[in-house]
Structures are given as structure tokens and as C-alpha cells.
Amino acid sequence: MPGYHPQDIEKKWQAHWKEHHTFKAENQPEKPKYYVLDMFPYPSGAGLHVGHPLGYIASDIVARYKRLRGYNVLHPMGFDSFGLPAEQYAIQTGQHPALTTEQNISTYIKQLSSLGFSYDWSREVRTSDPAYYKWTQWIFLKLFNSWYNLDTDRAEPLKTLLEKFEQNGSEGIRAAGDEEERHAFTAGQWKLFSEKQRLQAVHPYRLAYQQDTYVNWCPGLGTVLSNDEVKDGLSERGGFPVERRLMPQWNLRITAYADRLLQGLDTLDWPDAVKEMQRNWIGKSIGAEVTFQVQGHEPAQIKVYTTRVDTIYGATFLVLAPEHELVKELTTPAQLQAVQDYQDATKRRSERDRMADTKTVSGAFTGAYALNPFTNEPIQIWIADYVLAGYGTGAVMAVPSGDQRDYVFAKHFNLPIVQVVDQQQIGEQADPTKEGLYLHGLIQGQNYKQATQTLIQELEQRGIGKGKTNFRIRDAIFGRQRYWGEPIPIYYKDGVAYGVEEADLPLVLPEIDEYKPTETGEPPLGRAKDWKYKGQYEYELSTMPGWAGSSWYYLRYMDPHNTERFVGQEAEQYWQNVDLYLGGAEHATGHLLYSRFWHLFLKDLGLVTANEPFQKLINQGMILGRSNLAYRINGTNTFVTAGKKGDHQTTALHVDVNIVDNDVLDVEAFRNWREEYANAEFILEDNGTYVVGVEVEKMSKSKYNVVNPDTLIEKFGADALRLYEMFLGPLEQYKPWNTNGMSGVAGFLKKLWRLYHPQDGDFAVTDEAAKPAELKALHKVIRKVEEDIEKFSFNTTVSALMITVNELTALDCHKRAILEPLVVLLSPYAPHLAEELWVKLGHEAGSISHTQYPEFREEYLVEDTVNYPVAINGKVRETLQFPATATPADIEAAVRASDFLPRFADGKEPKKFIVVPGRMVNVVV
């Protein structure tokens, strides 16, 4: 049958690419490289809907275009295949997570392949593959066996730290981390330490360390959750209650890299919003640490970090986090019950909820007092959930005159408010001004800068504080009490953590009978029988968090089959880092930050060469669903069409969009869709159809607005789907889906096919010379496609291609000189059709991917003639055509000689001729 049949063409070319490894990338030092990467997908059981491929299509267009430009392109794909969803399914069904994960990946690969993406599938990686997570464990061990030297401002192997201990003990060592966790010792003492004592002394210096940490514990899931996985005190998955609990946890010392992570943002071509989110998350602040003595509890002290030490004379109370270690010690018997009740209530709130809630005022007085170090006056010590144990010191110096939250708290609990600056205006709210002169003590009469310097000097001289730079970011919790994740390669001997020998990696997940925590509350790995290191030492039972494997996967793609190294030096030095990274903005403070941290660490150890992992980042917008609504008359099973619903009291119900065509509901399919609608009656439009309502909202199963790409590919073809998703609008913006628009793009591809197959007949491209108008149409679009792809403006490229095909159709153009370059321009967007036409034009199958992008030639856009509107006394009377080379004198002479000038000038002589070259002529009479 003649005509364009995408389903046949597309399957043929997908098979060809797979068989011939068309997109296989090799290290080619003689060619410039371009590394384009999609964010690691998690293979969910639902598969892809039409919103998912948006970024994949865009990255594939860039990859194909860069190949045409002579680049050696690395465009890989793999799967972030560990995760809680597969484990929850395993708990419910008893099926091993590996089986469901494998099934889901097969579905994803089938769907991705059907869209014609030019992935190098030979480089596929999966985080749950032991051959991959061997190296995730290896990187963890490198972190475990490293420390951060503040003198060199980089991570170093523990060997350099041990050398310092041998020579001088702990004296003079400047290392990232909590100094209070470490103990002082001399070189002599170090030499006398037992192996256990040495390891205990070293542990607080490690970049991967274990510490009691407040976490989001979810008993229903039996695991620790990240802040992102908790919403309104419940787990995002399953809706189980979550509480704050102090538990021993593995942590990674990302705080050591805070300043470098901040500085590195300036070198990246990322969206400003993402960079700003990382800056805020890192949260650098310059201030002072101040020690408050606790009255009657000597030598108990409370350390406070403040960015406004200048306001310390207005500090009228202290607020501790409810989890603060001193709360139990300080609370008086009279306040004990109130404090315990408040602590219990706080455990049920996530940190995110506590930070976001700025309206609720709550707290409990401990009954204890601290002494303001500059006024020596006793001030009350409270606990409140707006202070978090993990931020700063877990204690706040409350200055209600200068901080609105402190002001509201003080007003609510009737606490003192003291003015600190003469220009403060304290009425219904706090005034954080730094203007004016200070009113009290050492800083009386000083301005802000003078007061700050004076107070810090006094703190340091008295040994009760110091100037300090602080960061909001906290060390990353690196453990989950679940099964389906990378085992942490740690074992315990005599209660001390040891790293598994590198030669014994990978530490493979053991088989267990159930995927729940044990009856005694241990993680699921506690169920493993006879699972011990060297047959005698207990393993760590937590597994790594979901972000572990995705923090370095971009490096493994460079050299995925290397069994000797996580990435070969030659491969890493050639590919270096990702040139273009596409993915969702939701990863701004998670995956992107952790990847940068791991990359900086690997660079410190000399294992990678690039400064950053992802040079350019684009966040694609979301494709929103187009929901369809049917309107049921209240109290009946009768549905009224959208146009007549105003006549009735109705309830809008979501309808499966797959039984709606051009907003017309298939009423029989609706009756068969769900049992409760089997006897539904319908009040129809006058033409006998049921027209649904429409609403734009997020795609979700619950709204029945999920559109499966498989269905659209079967009906319209993958090339049409690729073009339509790009045509919807700018890549970064949110845009609504409308399946009705697919037919327009499919029609464009049929029209293009007919340039090569007139009237849908045989291939009939001629070797005739191209005409100027045809060359002009071609070279306009050559330039447009190039400019738009370089700007990642894909929707305007599709428009330009449509315009060009319309122009060439109007010119009845079937010439090779025009249509051959046009195929190359089309190939990044509609690769299957382009491959088919390329072969018909006489080229080797599959060679279009590595041909050259057409050369733009400016001369074809130069006009031979120009149309000049001729105005007489400002009113256009005629249009004359002149050669583009005509001079103003030539044009004036032609107008003077025309027959229309005397007619419209009423026989009068022209007073003035104004010729605007290339534009118009104006005659004044």
C-alpha cells in the first residue's frame, strides 16, 4: 500500500540500530567529545507515560545533532534499580525485589527503544548489579579511610593522619568535623594505645563515620526516611506515622566540602533557581559562637551560634531543640511532665514540618536559667520545636527586639523584650535594624561593625566564644534499615567498625526469608543466616540510601565493563564530565549536591580530573495531564453532557481519557469501564454525542488522565510523538497534554513524505538544479535548526520545519539538492523517517547518523529583487519591483517616468523624492 506507514518503518530501523550497534561510543582522542546524559530513571512498575519522555527526546535530539557536527557522542542509559517501592512490593507478595526490578526494567527498555533513542545500550548500568555496586562500596571504603585536612583543604588518606599522630599526637591537627567528638592525646600515648583505642581515636576524623543521629524513623516501613520522604508527619509511601528518633547512623561528612560546593556553583551553566536552592541549602553564614553558663548547674554550658552577636545585650531567653542533650539534665521536677509531653509531640513532626510552620507558637519552660555572659542576668531556658538539634548547636540565643520569631514567642509567653539599638522601632513586631548606635555595656555608642568586632574580641579574650563561619548543611545520613540497597561494607570486631577488604568486594546481598525488620527490631539483613565476615564477624545490617549508586553513575558509563577500576584513567580523562545533563528540578538539593560532593572527594584523591560532574544542566518542565470529566446528575446514574450541565445539580467525575476522542466520550466503553456505570444513562448534545469537560492537572492514575506512549506510537508513530512533545512549548516550561494535537504532527510527516513520493506513489526525487526560491527555503531552515538546537529551543525548530515543508510543497519541489539536506535536518527529530528516506536517496543504511550537518550559505538568502511601496504625500499608491542593486537615482528616475505619478500628483511637479534603500519610496508634491 502506498503512503507513509510509520509503524513498519520504525520497527525496521530500531532493529537495524540494535543489530549494527549504530550508536556505540568508543574513546576517540582525535575527535572532540560530547557527553549528554539523562537523569537516572527508577524503573517503576507503571512504566512510562507521555510526560516521562520529554527530557529523553530533547537529549536525544542534541546527541544526534552533535554527531552530525562531528562530535564523538556518549549518550548512555541505565537504571537506578535499588529502592523502597520494589521492597514494599516484596513485603506484600514475598517476591524477591530483584525479580520485579528486572521485569520493570524490561518494560522500560522496550518503551525507550520504541521511541528511537540513540542510546549506547552496551554501556547500560544498574545500581543493583553487584558488578556495579562493588564500586559504590569501594568508594564508601575510600571515604571511610579518608579524613579532611583543613590545612591542605582537601581529603587525604588516613595514612597522613596516622603519621601526624605518630609524630605529635592530636596536637595542632586541623580536621573537618566536630572537635568535641575527639579526644586529645600525645604521641607517646598514641604509641601505647591498643588497636581498639587507636580505631576509636581515629573514627571521629573519618569522612564516613558512625554517630548517634536524630532521624525520621518510620515503624510502619521499618526504616529511616529522608526529609523528602516525609510529608505532614507521615511517610510519603504508605502514609505511615514518622517520628524523630536518636539512632546510631552512618554519616558522610559533606560538611567538609560546604565552602567548595558553594564556590563551584559559580563555574556551572545551571538554572539560577537550582544554584540558588543549593546556596540556600548549604547556607553559609558568618557569626560567632557564644557560651552561656547554666545557673546552678556548673559546669554545664550551652553553646549558641549567632549571626547577630551585636544583639547579645537583648538576649532575654535561650531556646533549645527538644532533643538537645542537656534538656534532661536541666529540667526541674516541676517542669518535667510539661517538657516530656512537648518532646513526645515533637517526635511526631518531621524537621521539614517544623521548619515550615511559622504560625504556631509552642514551647515548654525547663525551669532552668542561664546567665547572659555580658549582662550576667539570669535568663530562662525553654525548649521549642522551631529549633533543630542538627542545625548549629541546637540552641538559639533569643533576641525578641530584633527577631520576629523570638518576638512572637516572647509575647506569647510574656518574656522580656529589650531594645539594643537607639533607632529600633519596636511595636507590633521586631525590628532587625543594624542602623544607629548601641545602647548597652561595652558597645554603648558604637555602630554595628564596631560592636561586632568589640564583642568577638571580648569573647575570645575571656575564652567564652569566638568568631565563626557556619553552614546550614548537615552531614548526610548514609544508612537505611531496609533490604533492597547496597550492603555497607563494614564489619564489627570487639564493638569497633572495620572496613571490608577491597579484595572481598562486592559484599553481595544475602538471601533472606522475609523483607521486614526482625522481631527484635533489627533491619531485614538481620534475618540472613550465617552471614558473617570471614565466618566470624558481624556485618553492618543497614544498607546504603537510594542516592548512593546514583552519585557516581555518570563515571561508570565512561567505562562500564572495567573490572579493575571504577573508571579507567584513559576513559575518564577523555570524557571528563557530562556536557549536558537533563532532568527534573526536584533533585536540586539531593542527587545533584551529593554527586558534586562525591566528585570533589574523588578529585581530592586524584581519581578523576574534572572539577565538577555536570557542566550544563537543563530542567525540563512537566507535561500536565488533560483530564476529562463526566457530569452525573446528583442522586441518579444519569450523566449530562458538558454543554447542558448548567441545567442540573451535578458532580464532576474523572473519566478514562483513553475512551475519549476529540472530547467525545465513547458511551458504551464508559458503561463497560466500571461496574457502577454499567446502566448509566446519558443526556446528549443535539448531534447525539456526549461531550466531556476538560481540566488541566498533573498526570496520575487516580485522575485517569495518564496517556500511555505505547498507544500513541501504535496509532501515530514514534516520530510523530517525538515531534509533538517538542512542539508543545519551550522545554523548561510546564505545558498541558492534548492527544488531539497528535494528528496535526502526523499530517506534517505525511506531507513531508509526499515531497519524496508525490501523491504517495513511488520514490521520485530528481537531480534537477534547484531554483533560487527552493534554495532560499532550504538555507533559511538550515540556519534556524542550527540556532535553535544550540539554544535548546526545540519547539521553534519543529515550527520552522513545518513552514519549510509547506513552502517546498507549494513550489512542487522534488529535487535532491533540496530534499537530501532536508532529511539530515529532520533526522534528530524524526530519526526513523529520516533513515528510510536517506537510504532511498542512495546512501548506506544507518549512515545518516554520522553524516555532516548541511552547510549554511548566506548568498542563497540574498534577494535578487526588492518590492518598493511608493507613497505620494504619505499615502501608498503603487508597488514597484527593482533589482536589489538599484541605486536611489535609478529608483527616482523610474518613478518619475511612471504613468501613475502624474495621475496621483494631479499634474503637480514633485518637490522631494525620499528613497529608503530596500524599504520604500515617498514622493512629496
mmCIF file with all atom_site columns, N, CA and C in Angstrom, residues 91-131:
data_model
loop_
_atom_site.group_PDB
_atom_site.id
_atom_site.type_symbol
_atom_site.label_atom_id
_atom_site.label_alt_id
_atom_site.label_comp_id
_atom_site.label_asym_id
_atom_site.label_entity_id
_atom_site.label_seq_id
_atom_site.pdbx_PDB_ins_code
_atom_site.Cartn_x
_atom_site.Cartn_y
_atom_site.Cartn_z
_atom_site.occupancy
_atom_site.B_iso_or_equiv
_atom_site.pdbx_formal_charge
_atom_site.auth_seq_id
_atom_site.auth_comp_id
_atom_site.auth_asym_id
_atom_site.auth_atom_id
_atom_site.pdbx_PDB_model_num
ATOM 1   N N  . ILE A 1 91  ? 7.585  -7.147  50.274 1.00 0.00 ? 91  ILE A N  1
ATOM 2   C CA . ILE A 1 91  ? 6.992  -7.421  51.589 1.00 0.00 ? 91  ILE A CA 1
ATOM 3   C C  . ILE A 1 91  ? 5.547  -7.908  51.428 1.00 0.00 ? 91  ILE A C  1
ATOM 4   N N  . GLN A 1 92  ? 4.817  -7.280  50.478 1.00 0.00 ? 92  GLN A N  1
ATOM 5   C CA . GLN A 1 92  ? 3.409  -7.625  50.271 1.00 0.00 ? 92  GLN A CA 1
ATOM 6   C C  . GLN A 1 92  ? 3.240  -8.975  49.581 1.00 0.00 ? 92  GLN A C  1
ATOM 7   N N  . THR A 1 93  ? 4.134  -9.308  48.653 1.00 0.00 ? 93  THR A N  1
ATOM 8   C CA . THR A 1 93  ? 3.941  -10.500 47.812 1.00 0.00 ? 93  THR A CA 1
ATOM 9   C C  . THR A 1 93  ? 4.905  -11.636 48.113 1.00 0.00 ? 93  THR A C  1
ATOM 10  N N  . GLY A 1 94  ? 6.003  -11.333 48.796 1.00 0.00 ? 94  GLY A N  1
ATOM 11  C CA . GLY A 1 94  ? 7.024  -12.345 49.033 1.00 0.00 ? 94  GLY A CA 1
ATOM 12  C C  . GLY A 1 94  ? 7.961  -12.549 47.865 1.00 0.00 ? 94  GLY A C  1
ATOM 13  N N  . GLN A 1 95  ? 7.731  -11.806 46.779 1.00 0.00 ? 95  GLN A N  1
ATOM 14  C CA . GLN A 1 95  ? 8.590  -11.944 45.597 1.00 0.00 ? 95  GLN A CA 1
ATOM 15  C C  . GLN A 1 95  ? 9.859  -11.138 45.787 1.00 0.00 ? 95  GLN A C  1
ATOM 16  N N  . HIS A 1 96  ? 11.007 -11.718 45.404 1.00 0.00 ? 96  HIS A N  1
ATOM 17  C CA . HIS A 1 96  ? 12.287 -11.036 45.588 1.00 0.00 ? 96  HIS A CA 1
ATOM 18  C C  . HIS A 1 96  ? 12.304 -9.722  44.793 1.00 0.00 ? 96  HIS A C  1
ATOM 19  N N  . PRO A 1 97  ? 12.796 -8.629  45.400 1.00 0.00 ? 97  PRO A N  1
ATOM 20  C CA . PRO A 1 97  ? 12.827 -7.346  44.688 1.00 0.00 ? 97  PRO A CA 1
ATOM 21  C C  . PRO A 1 97  ? 13.572 -7.418  43.354 1.00 0.00 ? 97  PRO A C  1
ATOM 22  N N  . ALA A 1 98  ? 14.555 -8.303  43.261 1.00 0.00 ? 98  ALA A N  1
ATOM 23  C CA . ALA A 1 98  ? 15.318 -8.406  42.009 1.00 0.00 ? 98  ALA A CA 1
ATOM 24  C C  . ALA A 1 98  ? 14.420 -8.825  40.849 1.00 0.00 ? 98  ALA A C  1
ATOM 25  N N  . LEU A 1 99  ? 13.413 -9.657  41.127 1.00 0.00 ? 99  LEU A N  1
ATOM 26  C CA . LEU A 1 99  ? 12.535 -10.144 40.056 1.00 0.00 ? 99  LEU A CA 1
ATOM 27  C C  . LEU A 1 99  ? 11.641 -9.026  39.523 1.00 0.00 ? 99  LEU A C  1
ATOM 28  N N  . THR A 1 100 ? 10.993 -8.293  40.444 1.00 0.00 ? 100 THR A N  1
ATOM 29  C CA . THR A 1 100 ? 10.132 -7.200  39.984 1.00 0.00 ? 100 THR A CA 1
ATOM 30  C C  . THR A 1 100 ? 10.955 -6.108  39.325 1.00 0.00 ? 100 THR A C  1
ATOM 31  N N  . THR A 1 101 ? 12.138 -5.855  39.856 1.00 0.00 ? 101 THR A N  1
ATOM 32  C CA . THR A 1 101 ? 13.009 -4.839  39.259 1.00 0.00 ? 101 THR A CA 1
ATOM 33  C C  . THR A 1 101 ? 13.381 -5.230  37.832 1.00 0.00 ? 101 THR A C  1
ATOM 34  N N  . GLU A 1 102 ? 13.721 -6.491  37.625 1.00 0.00 ? 102 GLU A N  1
ATOM 35  C CA . GLU A 1 102 ? 14.081 -6.974  36.287 1.00 0.00 ? 102 GLU A CA 1
ATOM 36  C C  . GLU A 1 102 ? 12.902 -6.830  35.328 1.00 0.00 ? 102 GLU A C  1
ATOM 37  N N  . GLN A 1 103 ? 11.711 -7.173  35.781 1.00 0.00 ? 103 GLN A N  1
ATOM 38  C CA . GLN A 1 103 ? 10.519 -7.040  34.937 1.00 0.00 ? 103 GLN A CA 1
ATOM 39  C C  . GLN A 1 103 ? 10.261 -5.580  34.575 1.00 0.00 ? 103 GLN A C  1
ATOM 40  N N  . ASN A 1 104 ? 10.393 -4.710  35.554 1.00 0.00 ? 104 ASN A N  1
ATOM 41  C CA . ASN A 1 104 ? 10.157 -3.280  35.300 1.00 0.00 ? 104 ASN A CA 1
ATOM 42  C C  . ASN A 1 104 ? 11.180 -2.716  34.326 1.00 0.00 ? 104 ASN A C  1
ATOM 43  N N  . ILE A 1 105 ? 12.431 -3.139  34.477 1.00 0.00 ? 105 ILE A N  1
ATOM 44  C CA . ILE A 1 105 ? 13.477 -2.660  33.569 1.00 0.00 ? 105 ILE A CA 1
ATOM 45  C C  . ILE A 1 105 ? 13.195 -3.128  32.142 1.00 0.00 ? 105 ILE A C  1
ATOM 46  N N  . SER A 1 106 ? 12.741 -4.356  31.990 1.00 0.00 ? 106 SER A N  1
ATOM 47  C CA . SER A 1 106 ? 12.415 -4.869  30.649 1.00 0.00 ? 106 SER A CA 1
ATOM 48  C C  . SER A 1 106 ? 11.342 -4.021  29.994 1.00 0.00 ? 106 SER A C  1
ATOM 49  N N  . THR A 1 107 ? 10.338 -3.629  30.786 1.00 0.00 ? 107 THR A N  1
ATOM 50  C CA . THR A 1 107 ? 9.277  -2.762  30.258 1.00 0.00 ? 107 THR A CA 1
ATOM 51  C C  . THR A 1 107 ? 9.844  -1.415  29.836 1.00 0.00 ? 107 THR A C  1
ATOM 52  N N  . TYR A 1 108 ? 10.700 -0.837  30.678 1.00 0.00 ? 108 TYR A N  1
ATOM 53  C CA . TYR A 1 108 ? 11.296 0.463   30.365 1.00 0.00 ? 108 TYR A CA 1
ATOM 54  C C  . TYR A 1 108 ? 12.135 0.401   29.093 1.00 0.00 ? 108 TYR A C  1
ATOM 55  N N  . ILE A 1 109 ? 12.963 -0.644  28.980 1.00 0.00 ? 109 ILE A N  1
ATOM 56  C CA . ILE A 1 109 ? 13.828 -0.750  27.803 1.00 0.00 ? 109 ILE A CA 1
ATOM 57  C C  . ILE A 1 109 ? 12.983 -0.879  26.541 1.00 0.00 ? 109 ILE A C  1
ATOM 58  N N  . LYS A 1 110 ? 11.918 -1.657  26.619 1.00 0.00 ? 110 LYS A N  1
ATOM 59  C CA . LYS A 1 110 ? 11.037 -1.812  25.462 1.00 0.00 ? 110 LYS A CA 1
ATOM 60  C C  . LYS A 1 110 ? 10.422 -0.476  25.074 1.00 0.00 ? 110 LYS A C  1
ATOM 61  N N  . GLN A 1 111 ? 9.946  0.273   26.067 1.00 0.00 ? 111 GLN A N  1
ATOM 62  C CA . GLN A 1 111 ? 9.313  1.565   25.779 1.00 0.00 ? 111 GLN A CA 1
ATOM 63  C C  . GLN A 1 111 ? 10.326 2.584   25.257 1.00 0.00 ? 111 GLN A C  1
ATOM 64  N N  . LEU A 1 112 ? 11.498 2.643   25.886 1.00 0.00 ? 112 LEU A N  1
ATOM 65  C CA . LEU A 1 112 ? 12.518 3.592   25.438 1.00 0.00 ? 112 LEU A CA 1
ATOM 66  C C  . LEU A 1 112 ? 12.982 3.260   24.025 1.00 0.00 ? 112 LEU A C  1
ATOM 67  N N  . SER A 1 113 ? 13.149 1.979   23.737 1.00 0.00 ? 113 SER A N  1
ATOM 68  C CA . SER A 1 113 ? 13.593 1.574   22.405 1.00 0.00 ? 113 SER A CA 1
ATOM 69  C C  . SER A 1 113 ? 12.552 1.924   21.349 1.00 0.00 ? 113 SER A C  1
ATOM 70  N N  . SER A 1 114 ? 11.273 1.839   21.713 1.00 0.00 ? 114 SER A N  1
ATOM 71  C CA . SER A 1 114 ? 10.213 2.121   20.742 1.00 0.00 ? 114 SER A CA 1
ATOM 72  C C  . SER A 1 114 ? 10.160 3.592   20.359 1.00 0.00 ? 114 SER A C  1
ATOM 73  N N  . LEU A 1 115 ? 10.824 4.455   21.149 1.00 0.00 ? 115 LEU A N  1
ATOM 74  C CA . LEU A 1 115 ? 10.865 5.879   20.838 1.00 0.00 ? 115 LEU A CA 1
ATOM 75  C C  . LEU A 1 115 ? 12.090 6.260   20.010 1.00 0.00 ? 115 LEU A C  1
ATOM 76  N N  . GLY A 1 116 ? 12.932 5.285   19.684 1.00 0.00 ? 116 GLY A N  1
ATOM 77  C CA . GLY A 1 116 ? 14.046 5.543   18.774 1.00 0.00 ? 116 GLY A CA 1
ATOM 78  C C  . GLY A 1 116 ? 15.194 6.329   19.362 1.00 0.00 ? 116 GLY A C  1
ATOM 79  N N  . PHE A 1 117 ? 15.442 6.188   20.668 1.00 0.00 ? 117 PHE A N  1
ATOM 80  C CA . PHE A 1 117 ? 16.534 6.938   21.278 1.00 0.00 ? 117 PHE A CA 1
ATOM 81  C C  . PHE A 1 117 ? 17.884 6.336   20.887 1.00 0.00 ? 117 PHE A C  1
ATOM 82  N N  . SER A 1 118 ? 18.839 7.204   20.649 1.00 0.00 ? 118 SER A N  1
ATOM 83  C CA . SER A 1 118 ? 20.158 6.762   20.167 1.00 0.00 ? 118 SER A CA 1
ATOM 84  C C  . SER A 1 118 ? 21.096 6.446   21.324 1.00 0.00 ? 118 SER A C  1
ATOM 85  N N  . TYR A 1 119 ? 20.620 5.613   22.261 1.00 0.00 ? 119 TYR A N  1
ATOM 86  C CA . TYR A 1 119 ? 21.436 5.228   23.410 1.00 0.00 ? 119 TYR A CA 1
ATOM 87  C C  . TYR A 1 119 ? 22.462 4.173   23.000 1.00 0.00 ? 119 TYR A C  1
ATOM 88  N N  . ASP A 1 120 ? 23.603 4.238   23.669 1.00 0.00 ? 120 ASP A N  1
ATOM 89  C CA . ASP A 1 120 ? 24.589 3.164   23.562 1.00 0.00 ? 120 ASP A CA 1
ATOM 90  C C  . ASP A 1 120 ? 24.244 2.150   24.644 1.00 0.00 ? 120 ASP A C  1
ATOM 91  N N  . TRP A 1 121 ? 23.391 1.174   24.290 1.00 0.00 ? 121 TRP A N  1
ATOM 92  C CA . TRP A 1 121 ? 22.902 0.219   25.274 1.00 0.00 ? 121 TRP A CA 1
ATOM 93  C C  . TRP A 1 121 ? 23.999 -0.724  25.757 1.00 0.00 ? 121 TRP A C  1
ATOM 94  N N  . SER A 1 122 ? 25.139 -0.750  25.051 1.00 0.00 ? 122 SER A N  1
ATOM 95  C CA . SER A 1 122 ? 26.231 -1.609  25.522 1.00 0.00 ? 122 SER A CA 1
ATOM 96  C C  . SER A 1 122 ? 26.821 -1.094  26.830 1.00 0.00 ? 122 SER A C  1
ATOM 97  N N  . ARG A 1 123 ? 26.504 0.149   27.187 1.00 0.00 ? 123 ARG A N  1
ATOM 98  C CA . ARG A 1 123 ? 27.037 0.751   28.409 1.00 0.00 ? 123 ARG A CA 1
ATOM 99  C C  . ARG A 1 123 ? 26.015 0.778   29.553 1.00 0.00 ? 123 ARG A C  1
ATOM 100 N N  . GLU A 1 124 ? 24.886 0.124   29.372 1.00 0.00 ? 124 GLU A N  1
ATOM 101 C CA . GLU A 1 124 ? 23.839 0.139   30.401 1.00 0.00 ? 124 GLU A CA 1
ATOM 102 C C  . GLU A 1 124 ? 24.401 -0.288  31.758 1.00 0.00 ? 124 GLU A C  1
ATOM 103 N N  . VAL A 1 125 ? 24.033 0.453   32.803 1.00 0.00 ? 125 VAL A N  1
ATOM 104 C CA . VAL A 1 125 ? 24.395 0.063   34.178 1.00 0.00 ? 125 VAL A CA 1
ATOM 105 C C  . VAL A 1 125 ? 23.136 0.020   35.036 1.00 0.00 ? 125 VAL A C  1
ATOM 106 N N  . ARG A 1 126 ? 23.186 -0.800  36.073 1.00 0.00 ? 126 ARG A N  1
ATOM 107 C CA . ARG A 1 126 ? 22.096 -0.918  37.030 1.00 0.00 ? 126 ARG A CA 1
ATOM 108 C C  . ARG A 1 126 ? 22.703 -0.878  38.424 1.00 0.00 ? 126 ARG A C  1
ATOM 109 N N  . THR A 1 127 ? 22.178 -0.029  39.265 1.00 0.00 ? 127 THR A N  1
ATOM 110 C CA . THR A 1 127 ? 22.785 0.122   40.595 1.00 0.00 ? 127 THR A CA 1
ATOM 111 C C  . THR A 1 127 ? 22.675 -1.154  41.418 1.00 0.00 ? 127 THR A C  1
ATOM 112 N N  . SER A 1 128 ? 21.701 -2.020  41.106 1.00 0.00 ? 128 SER A N  1
ATOM 113 C CA . SER A 1 128 ? 21.520 -3.239  41.884 1.00 0.00 ? 128 SER A CA 1
ATOM 114 C C  . SER A 1 128 ? 22.359 -4.411  41.378 1.00 0.00 ? 128 SER A C  1
ATOM 115 N N  . ASP A 1 129 ? 23.135 -4.188  40.349 1.00 0.00 ? 129 ASP A N  1
ATOM 116 C CA . ASP A 1 129 ? 24.034 -5.220  39.816 1.00 0.00 ? 129 ASP A CA 1
ATOM 117 C C  . ASP A 1 129 ? 25.295 -5.270  40.691 1.00 0.00 ? 129 ASP A C  1
ATOM 118 N N  . PRO A 1 130 ? 25.629 -6.426  41.269 1.00 0.00 ? 130 PRO A N  1
ATOM 119 C CA . PRO A 1 130 ? 26.833 -6.496  42.121 1.00 0.00 ? 130 PRO A CA 1
ATOM 120 C C  . PRO A 1 130 ? 28.102 -6.010  41.427 1.00 0.00 ? 130 PRO A C  1
ATOM 121 N N  . ALA A 1 131 ? 28.182 -6.199  40.110 1.00 0.00 ? 131 ALA A N  1
ATOM 122 C CA . ALA A 1 131 ? 29.360 -5.716  39.377 1.00 0.00 ? 131 ALA A CA 1
ATOM 123 C C  . ALA A 1 131 ? 29.440 -4.194  39.406 1.00 0.00 ? 131 ALA A C  1
#
